[in-house]
Amino acid sequence: MARRGAAAGGVSERFPLDWLRLRESADLAARSPALARSFAAAMPATRPLRLIDLAAGGGANTRALLPRIWGDQHWCLIDRDRDLLAAQGEEFTLWARRQGYPITAGGGRVLIEARPACWQIETMPLDLDCDFATLVEAEFDGITAASFFDLVAPEWLERFVALLAERRVPFLAALTVDGRRDWQPRHDEDALIADAFAAHQRRVKDFGPALGANAPDVMEALLQQAGFRTERAASDWRLGMGDRGARDQALLAALIAGEAEAAREASPAAADRIDGWEKGRLALLAERRLGLTVGHCDLLALPA
Ligand SMILES: C[S@@+](CC[C@H](N)C(=O)[O-])C[C@H]1O[C@@H](n2cnc3c(N)ncnc32)[C@H](O)[C@@H]1O
């Protein structure tokens, strides 16, 4: 999960590659294929397409979308974390080999031959909060981000939507958390953990007070006001259930630890109750009897 550090006026979060790797397959299973298809279909016919993935981390969102869009594509993957950008070459290489695509990677560039298409991926180190102007200068035919908008402040989102309104390009926000968390079976302290975790998510971050679980509603309203047609689909994680059970054990363990840690930070007086919750959850996990639904949504916006 995110690691915290001090930042001027707020909390700076870093997202370790291990955590992003852990969640990639759950993200992929949760995403809305229909909205991805509509995003792809709304692109202009010209090729190569110029696409931007904001706050791209290890590149998982781009990997999910590349095969859904036909023809040559040039992707620019933006993130402020240079370690994550540097890891992308290996992440794309492992992925392309599994898919059977020839790939060359080096010097911040990846070239994948998905014949007859050619996919070019470049990284751009950029702090989207401090240097929004660089994004304003970029040329793109479509723009996307995954698991990002809960981190931003309302004022930043307004600036971003104003940029979209000017460019009138398709936009896909995948996997934005909407605050729902449903543990199975229930535990008496689930509500305590959920409240403390939500308070933790809304703290002042680099961008200012973060939108947290309000992000989907605020984003959709702003996009509609700016003249976009929007469509939303649930992209919930359903962890520990059905045939994903064994696969989700490590992700569930990380979520239990991360939520307990965040709750202790937000409500130190409740540390004993939080310890009890964590122990109980880990015991059920060891018995493979734990399930968790984490509410997310995908949001597509198309110029009307
Ligand atoms: C939850 S991760 C999501 C990564 C990726 N989109 C994915 O789906 O795996 C959030 C990402 O936002 C990036 N990020 C946070 N604040 C940022 C900022 N101010 N500028 C650029 N990137 C930022 C982090 O470095 C991290 O890679």
Short mmCIF file of C-alpha atoms and ligand atoms in Angstrom, two decimals:
data_model
loop_
_atom_site.label_atom_id
_atom_site.label_comp_id
_atom_site.label_asym_id
_atom_site.label_seq_id
_atom_site.Cartn_x
_atom_site.Cartn_y
_atom_site.Cartn_z
CA MET A 1 0.00 0.00 0.00
CA ALA A 2 1.01 3.66 -0.14
CA ARG A 3 3.96 4.72 2.00
CA ARG A 4 3.84 8.12 3.59
CA GLY A 5 6.44 10.82 3.99
CA ALA A 6 6.45 14.48 4.93
CA ALA A 7 5.64 17.09 2.29
CA ALA A 8 5.30 20.85 2.57
CA GLY A 9 1.78 21.45 3.93
CA GLY A 10 0.68 17.85 3.49
CA VAL A 11 1.50 14.16 3.29
CA SER A 12 3.50 12.74 0.41
CA GLU A 13 2.53 9.21 -0.59
CA ARG A 14 4.71 6.76 -2.45
CA PHE A 15 3.39 3.62 -4.04
CA PRO A 16 5.95 0.79 -3.95
CA LEU A 17 6.27 -1.31 -7.10
CA ASP A 18 5.54 -4.47 -5.05
CA TRP A 19 2.15 -3.05 -4.10
CA LEU A 20 1.31 -2.03 -7.68
CA ARG A 21 2.32 -5.52 -8.89
CA LEU A 22 0.20 -7.13 -6.21
CA ARG A 23 -2.90 -5.31 -7.33
CA GLU A 24 -2.45 -5.51 -11.13
CA SER A 25 -4.35 -8.76 -11.66
CA ALA A 26 -7.21 -7.72 -9.32
CA ASP A 27 -7.41 -4.42 -11.21
CA LEU A 28 -7.49 -6.20 -14.55
CA ALA A 29 -10.29 -8.51 -13.41
CA ALA A 30 -12.30 -5.55 -12.06
CA ARG A 31 -12.07 -3.09 -14.95
CA SER A 32 -15.06 -2.48 -17.20
CA PRO A 33 -14.31 -3.98 -20.66
CA ALA A 34 -17.33 -2.10 -22.07
CA LEU A 35 -15.99 1.34 -21.08
CA ALA A 36 -12.51 0.45 -22.36
CA ARG A 37 -14.08 -0.56 -25.71
CA SER A 38 -16.06 2.71 -25.88
CA PHE A 39 -12.91 4.70 -25.02
CA ALA A 40 -11.06 2.93 -27.86
CA ALA A 41 -13.95 3.41 -30.31
CA ALA A 42 -14.08 7.16 -29.60
CA MET A 43 -10.49 7.73 -30.74
CA PRO A 44 -9.83 9.57 -33.98
CA ALA A 45 -9.04 7.40 -37.03
CA THR A 46 -5.52 8.83 -37.47
CA ARG A 47 -2.56 6.67 -36.51
CA PRO A 48 -0.32 6.63 -34.59
CA LEU A 49 -2.59 7.66 -31.76
CA ARG A 50 -1.03 9.87 -29.10
CA LEU A 51 -2.18 8.78 -25.66
CA ILE A 52 -1.33 9.87 -22.14
CA ASP A 53 -1.49 7.73 -19.00
CA LEU A 54 -1.41 10.05 -15.97
CA ALA A 55 0.19 8.85 -12.73
CA ALA A 56 1.07 5.66 -14.58
CA GLY A 57 3.13 3.99 -11.85
CA GLY A 58 4.49 0.73 -13.26
CA GLY A 59 2.34 1.03 -16.42
CA ALA A 60 -0.53 -1.35 -15.51
CA ASN A 61 -3.26 0.91 -16.95
CA THR A 62 -1.45 1.18 -20.28
CA ARG A 63 -0.98 -2.61 -20.39
CA ALA A 64 -4.72 -3.06 -19.83
CA LEU A 65 -5.63 -0.67 -22.66
CA LEU A 66 -2.99 -1.29 -25.35
CA PRO A 67 -4.57 -4.45 -26.82
CA ARG A 68 -8.04 -2.87 -26.80
CA ILE A 69 -7.09 -0.05 -29.18
CA TRP A 70 -6.34 -0.89 -32.80
CA GLY A 71 -3.31 0.26 -34.77
CA ASP A 72 -0.13 2.13 -33.96
CA GLN A 73 -0.06 3.88 -30.60
CA HIS A 74 2.40 6.28 -28.98
CA TRP A 75 1.95 6.39 -25.24
CA CYS A 76 3.42 8.91 -22.83
CA LEU A 77 3.44 7.56 -19.27
CA ILE A 78 3.63 10.35 -16.70
CA ASP A 79 4.52 9.93 -13.05
CA ARG A 80 6.51 11.87 -10.51
CA ASP A 81 8.11 8.71 -9.08
CA ARG A 82 11.29 8.11 -11.07
CA ASP A 83 11.80 4.66 -9.55
CA LEU A 84 8.43 3.53 -10.87
CA LEU A 85 9.14 5.04 -14.29
CA ALA A 86 12.51 3.26 -14.36
CA ALA A 87 10.81 -0.06 -13.51
CA GLN A 88 8.42 0.15 -16.46
CA GLY A 89 10.89 -1.33 -18.98
CA GLU A 90 11.01 -4.58 -17.03
CA GLU A 91 7.28 -4.58 -16.30
CA PHE A 92 6.46 -4.20 -20.01
CA THR A 93 9.10 -6.77 -20.98
CA LEU A 94 7.66 -9.43 -18.65
CA TRP A 95 4.15 -8.67 -19.86
CA ALA A 96 5.03 -8.63 -23.59
CA ARG A 97 6.84 -11.98 -23.29
CA ARG A 98 3.80 -13.53 -21.63
CA GLN A 99 1.65 -12.20 -24.49
CA GLY A 100 4.13 -13.33 -27.14
CA TYR A 101 4.97 -9.84 -28.47
CA PRO A 102 8.55 -9.02 -29.52
CA ILE A 103 9.77 -6.07 -27.41
CA THR A 104 12.78 -3.82 -27.09
CA ALA A 105 13.20 -1.68 -23.99
CA GLY A 106 15.87 0.76 -22.86
CA GLY A 107 16.57 4.41 -22.09
CA GLY A 108 13.02 5.13 -20.95
CA ARG A 109 11.51 3.82 -24.20
CA VAL A 110 9.67 0.62 -24.98
CA LEU A 111 8.81 -0.66 -28.44
CA ILE A 112 6.37 -3.54 -28.75
CA GLU A 113 5.62 -5.20 -32.06
CA ALA A 114 2.01 -6.33 -31.91
CA ARG A 115 1.89 -6.95 -35.65
CA PRO A 116 0.54 -5.31 -37.68
CA ALA A 117 0.51 -2.62 -34.96
CA CYS A 118 3.50 -1.02 -33.32
CA TRP A 119 3.24 0.32 -29.77
CA GLN A 120 5.72 2.88 -28.52
CA ILE A 121 5.83 3.78 -24.84
CA GLU A 122 7.81 6.64 -23.35
CA THR A 123 8.11 7.83 -19.79
CA MET A 124 7.81 11.43 -18.62
CA PRO A 125 8.87 12.32 -15.06
CA LEU A 126 6.48 15.03 -13.99
CA ASP A 127 4.87 16.17 -10.75
CA LEU A 128 1.33 16.89 -11.92
CA ASP A 129 0.66 19.12 -8.95
CA CYS A 130 3.75 21.33 -9.18
CA ASP A 131 4.08 21.38 -12.97
CA PHE A 132 0.62 21.27 -14.54
CA ALA A 133 1.87 23.62 -17.29
CA THR A 134 3.89 20.80 -18.89
CA LEU A 135 0.74 18.74 -19.24
CA VAL A 136 -1.05 21.72 -20.81
CA GLU A 137 1.66 21.85 -23.49
CA ALA A 138 1.37 18.15 -24.39
CA GLU A 139 -0.42 16.95 -27.53
CA PHE A 140 -2.75 13.97 -27.13
CA ASP A 141 -5.72 12.27 -28.82
CA GLY A 142 -6.93 10.56 -25.64
CA ILE A 143 -6.04 10.58 -21.96
CA THR A 144 -6.47 8.11 -19.13
CA ALA A 145 -5.46 7.36 -15.55
CA ALA A 146 -6.10 4.54 -13.10
CA SER A 147 -6.31 4.60 -9.30
CA PHE A 148 -5.37 8.24 -9.13
CA PHE A 149 -8.21 10.73 -8.74
CA ASP A 150 -8.92 10.01 -5.07
CA LEU A 151 -5.48 11.53 -4.39
CA VAL A 152 -6.17 14.92 -5.97
CA ALA A 153 -7.78 18.05 -4.57
CA PRO A 154 -10.98 19.59 -6.05
CA GLU A 155 -9.06 22.63 -7.39
CA TRP A 156 -6.64 20.39 -9.29
CA LEU A 157 -9.52 18.41 -10.77
CA GLU A 158 -11.16 21.66 -11.93
CA ARG A 159 -7.96 22.65 -13.74
CA PHE A 160 -7.73 19.20 -15.31
CA VAL A 161 -11.35 19.22 -16.51
CA ALA A 162 -10.83 22.72 -17.96
CA LEU A 163 -7.92 21.30 -19.98
CA LEU A 164 -10.11 18.42 -21.20
CA ALA A 165 -12.87 20.86 -22.16
CA GLU A 166 -10.37 22.79 -24.27
CA ARG A 167 -9.02 19.64 -26.01
CA ARG A 168 -12.35 17.76 -26.37
CA VAL A 169 -10.69 14.33 -26.31
CA PRO A 170 -11.92 11.00 -24.84
CA PHE A 171 -11.00 10.45 -21.18
CA LEU A 172 -11.10 7.24 -19.17
CA ALA A 173 -10.60 7.22 -15.40
CA ALA A 174 -10.31 3.60 -14.31
CA LEU A 175 -10.54 2.16 -10.81
CA THR A 176 -11.30 5.21 -8.71
CA VAL A 177 -12.21 4.17 -5.16
CA ASP A 178 -15.74 5.07 -4.10
CA GLY A 179 -15.46 4.25 -0.39
CA ARG A 180 -17.38 0.95 -0.27
CA ARG A 181 -15.69 -1.81 1.69
CA ASP A 182 -17.50 -4.97 2.54
CA TRP A 183 -15.68 -7.69 4.50
CA GLN A 184 -17.11 -11.21 4.53
CA PRO A 185 -17.79 -12.38 7.19
CA ARG A 186 -18.47 -9.14 9.03
CA HIS A 187 -16.57 -8.13 12.18
CA ASP A 188 -17.85 -5.78 14.92
CA GLU A 189 -14.97 -3.37 14.30
CA ASP A 190 -15.32 -3.13 10.49
CA ALA A 191 -17.06 0.26 10.81
CA LEU A 192 -14.33 1.61 13.12
CA ILE A 193 -11.64 0.58 10.64
CA ALA A 194 -13.59 1.93 7.66
CA ASP A 195 -14.17 5.34 9.29
CA ALA A 196 -10.55 5.69 10.38
CA PHE A 197 -9.32 4.58 6.97
CA ALA A 198 -11.61 7.07 5.18
CA ALA A 199 -10.38 9.90 7.43
CA HIS A 200 -6.84 8.84 6.61
CA GLN A 201 -7.56 8.94 2.85
CA ARG A 202 -9.01 12.45 2.98
CA ARG A 203 -5.95 13.97 4.71
CA VAL A 204 -4.16 16.88 3.09
CA LYS A 205 -1.83 15.35 0.49
CA ASP A 206 0.51 16.87 -2.07
CA PHE A 207 -2.41 18.21 -4.08
CA GLY A 208 -4.17 19.69 -0.98
CA PRO A 209 -7.16 18.07 0.78
CA ALA A 210 -7.68 14.86 -1.18
CA LEU A 211 -11.07 14.02 -2.69
CA GLY A 212 -10.87 10.41 -1.45
CA ALA A 213 -14.11 8.49 -2.05
CA ASN A 214 -15.88 11.65 -3.30
CA ALA A 215 -13.72 11.66 -6.42
CA PRO A 216 -16.11 9.77 -8.77
CA ASP A 217 -19.11 12.02 -8.03
CA VAL A 218 -17.14 15.27 -8.13
CA MET A 219 -15.35 14.26 -11.33
CA GLU A 220 -18.54 13.20 -13.11
CA ALA A 221 -20.34 16.44 -12.16
CA LEU A 222 -17.44 18.60 -13.38
CA LEU A 223 -17.19 16.69 -16.66
CA GLN A 224 -20.92 17.01 -17.33
CA GLN A 225 -20.80 20.74 -16.58
CA ALA A 226 -17.94 21.00 -19.10
CA GLY A 227 -20.15 19.44 -21.80
CA PHE A 228 -18.94 15.81 -21.70
CA ARG A 229 -21.19 12.76 -21.95
CA THR A 230 -20.26 10.46 -19.09
CA GLU A 231 -20.75 6.78 -18.41
CA ARG A 232 -19.90 4.98 -15.21
CA ALA A 233 -19.43 1.28 -14.43
CA ALA A 234 -18.61 -0.52 -11.20
CA SER A 235 -15.09 -1.96 -11.17
CA ASP A 236 -15.08 -3.49 -7.71
CA TRP A 237 -12.37 -5.77 -6.42
CA ARG A 238 -13.97 -9.04 -5.27
CA LEU A 239 -11.13 -10.58 -3.35
CA GLY A 240 -10.86 -14.05 -1.86
CA MET A 241 -13.98 -15.24 -3.63
CA GLY A 242 -14.59 -17.91 -6.26
CA ASP A 243 -11.66 -19.02 -8.37
CA ARG A 244 -9.61 -15.93 -7.42
CA GLY A 245 -9.39 -17.13 -3.79
CA ALA A 246 -5.80 -18.43 -3.73
CA ARG A 247 -4.54 -15.65 -5.99
CA ASP A 248 -5.77 -12.88 -3.67
CA GLN A 249 -4.17 -14.06 -0.41
CA ALA A 250 -1.14 -11.75 -0.58
CA LEU A 251 -3.25 -8.75 -1.63
CA LEU A 252 -5.71 -9.37 1.21
CA ALA A 253 -2.83 -9.67 3.72
CA ALA A 254 -1.42 -6.34 2.51
CA LEU A 255 -4.85 -4.69 2.75
CA ILE A 256 -5.41 -5.94 6.31
CA ALA A 257 -1.99 -4.64 7.40
CA GLY A 258 -2.39 -1.34 5.54
CA GLU A 259 -5.89 -0.62 6.85
CA ALA A 260 -4.93 -1.47 10.43
CA GLU A 261 -1.86 0.78 10.21
CA ALA A 262 -3.86 3.67 8.72
CA ALA A 263 -6.60 3.23 11.34
CA ARG A 264 -4.06 3.25 14.20
CA GLU A 265 -2.60 6.46 12.83
CA ALA A 266 -6.02 8.09 12.49
CA SER A 267 -7.44 6.75 15.82
CA PRO A 268 -4.56 5.99 18.23
CA ALA A 269 -6.99 5.72 21.17
CA ALA A 270 -8.60 2.68 19.50
CA ALA A 271 -5.31 0.78 19.03
CA ASP A 272 -6.41 -2.28 21.09
CA ARG A 273 -9.64 -2.69 19.14
CA ILE A 274 -7.75 -2.29 15.87
CA ASP A 275 -5.20 -4.94 16.96
CA GLY A 276 -8.11 -7.32 17.69
CA TRP A 277 -9.62 -6.65 14.28
CA GLU A 278 -6.30 -7.28 12.52
CA LYS A 279 -5.72 -10.57 14.38
CA GLY A 280 -9.23 -11.79 13.60
CA ARG A 281 -8.93 -10.90 9.92
CA LEU A 282 -5.53 -12.63 9.60
CA ALA A 283 -6.88 -15.79 11.28
CA LEU A 284 -9.77 -15.99 8.78
CA LEU A 285 -7.38 -15.33 5.91
CA ALA A 286 -5.15 -18.23 7.02
CA GLU A 287 -8.23 -20.46 6.93
CA ARG A 288 -9.15 -19.13 3.46
CA ARG A 289 -12.50 -17.94 4.81
CA LEU A 290 -12.08 -14.21 4.21
CA GLY A 291 -13.60 -12.19 1.40
CA LEU A 292 -13.53 -8.47 0.66
CA THR A 293 -15.31 -6.24 -1.85
CA VAL A 294 -13.61 -2.89 -2.43
CA GLY A 295 -15.78 -0.41 -4.32
CA HIS A 296 -14.24 1.21 -7.38
CA CYS A 297 -15.71 2.74 -10.50
CA ASP A 298 -14.58 3.37 -14.05
CA LEU A 299 -15.70 6.63 -15.61
CA LEU A 300 -15.68 7.41 -19.32
CA ALA A 301 -16.13 10.95 -20.59
CA LEU A 302 -16.63 11.74 -24.27
CA PRO A 303 -16.96 15.18 -25.81
CA ALA A 304 -20.68 15.69 -26.56
C1 LIG B 1 -2.24 4.10 -6.79
S1 LIG B 1 -0.89 4.47 -7.82
C2 LIG B 1 -1.56 4.03 -9.41
C3 LIG B 1 -0.49 3.69 -10.43
C4 LIG B 1 -1.03 3.16 -11.77
N1 LIG B 1 -1.91 4.12 -12.41
C5 LIG B 1 -1.72 1.83 -11.62
O1 LIG B 1 -2.92 1.74 -11.91
O2 LIG B 1 -1.05 0.85 -11.24
C6 LIG B 1 -0.89 6.25 -7.88
C7 LIG B 1 0.21 6.83 -8.72
O3 LIG B 1 0.08 8.26 -8.71
C8 LIG B 1 1.38 8.81 -8.75
N2 LIG B 1 1.31 10.20 -8.28
C9 LIG B 1 0.85 10.63 -7.09
N3 LIG B 1 0.95 11.97 -7.01
C10 LIG B 1 1.48 12.39 -8.19
C11 LIG B 1 1.83 13.67 -8.72
N4 LIG B 1 1.69 14.77 -8.00
N5 LIG B 1 2.33 13.73 -9.97
C12 LIG B 1 2.51 12.61 -10.71
N6 LIG B 1 2.22 11.37 -10.26
C13 LIG B 1 1.70 11.27 -9.02
C14 LIG B 1 2.18 7.89 -7.82
O4 LIG B 1 3.57 8.00 -7.99
C15 LIG B 1 1.63 6.52 -8.23
O5 LIG B 1 2.37 5.96 -9.27
#
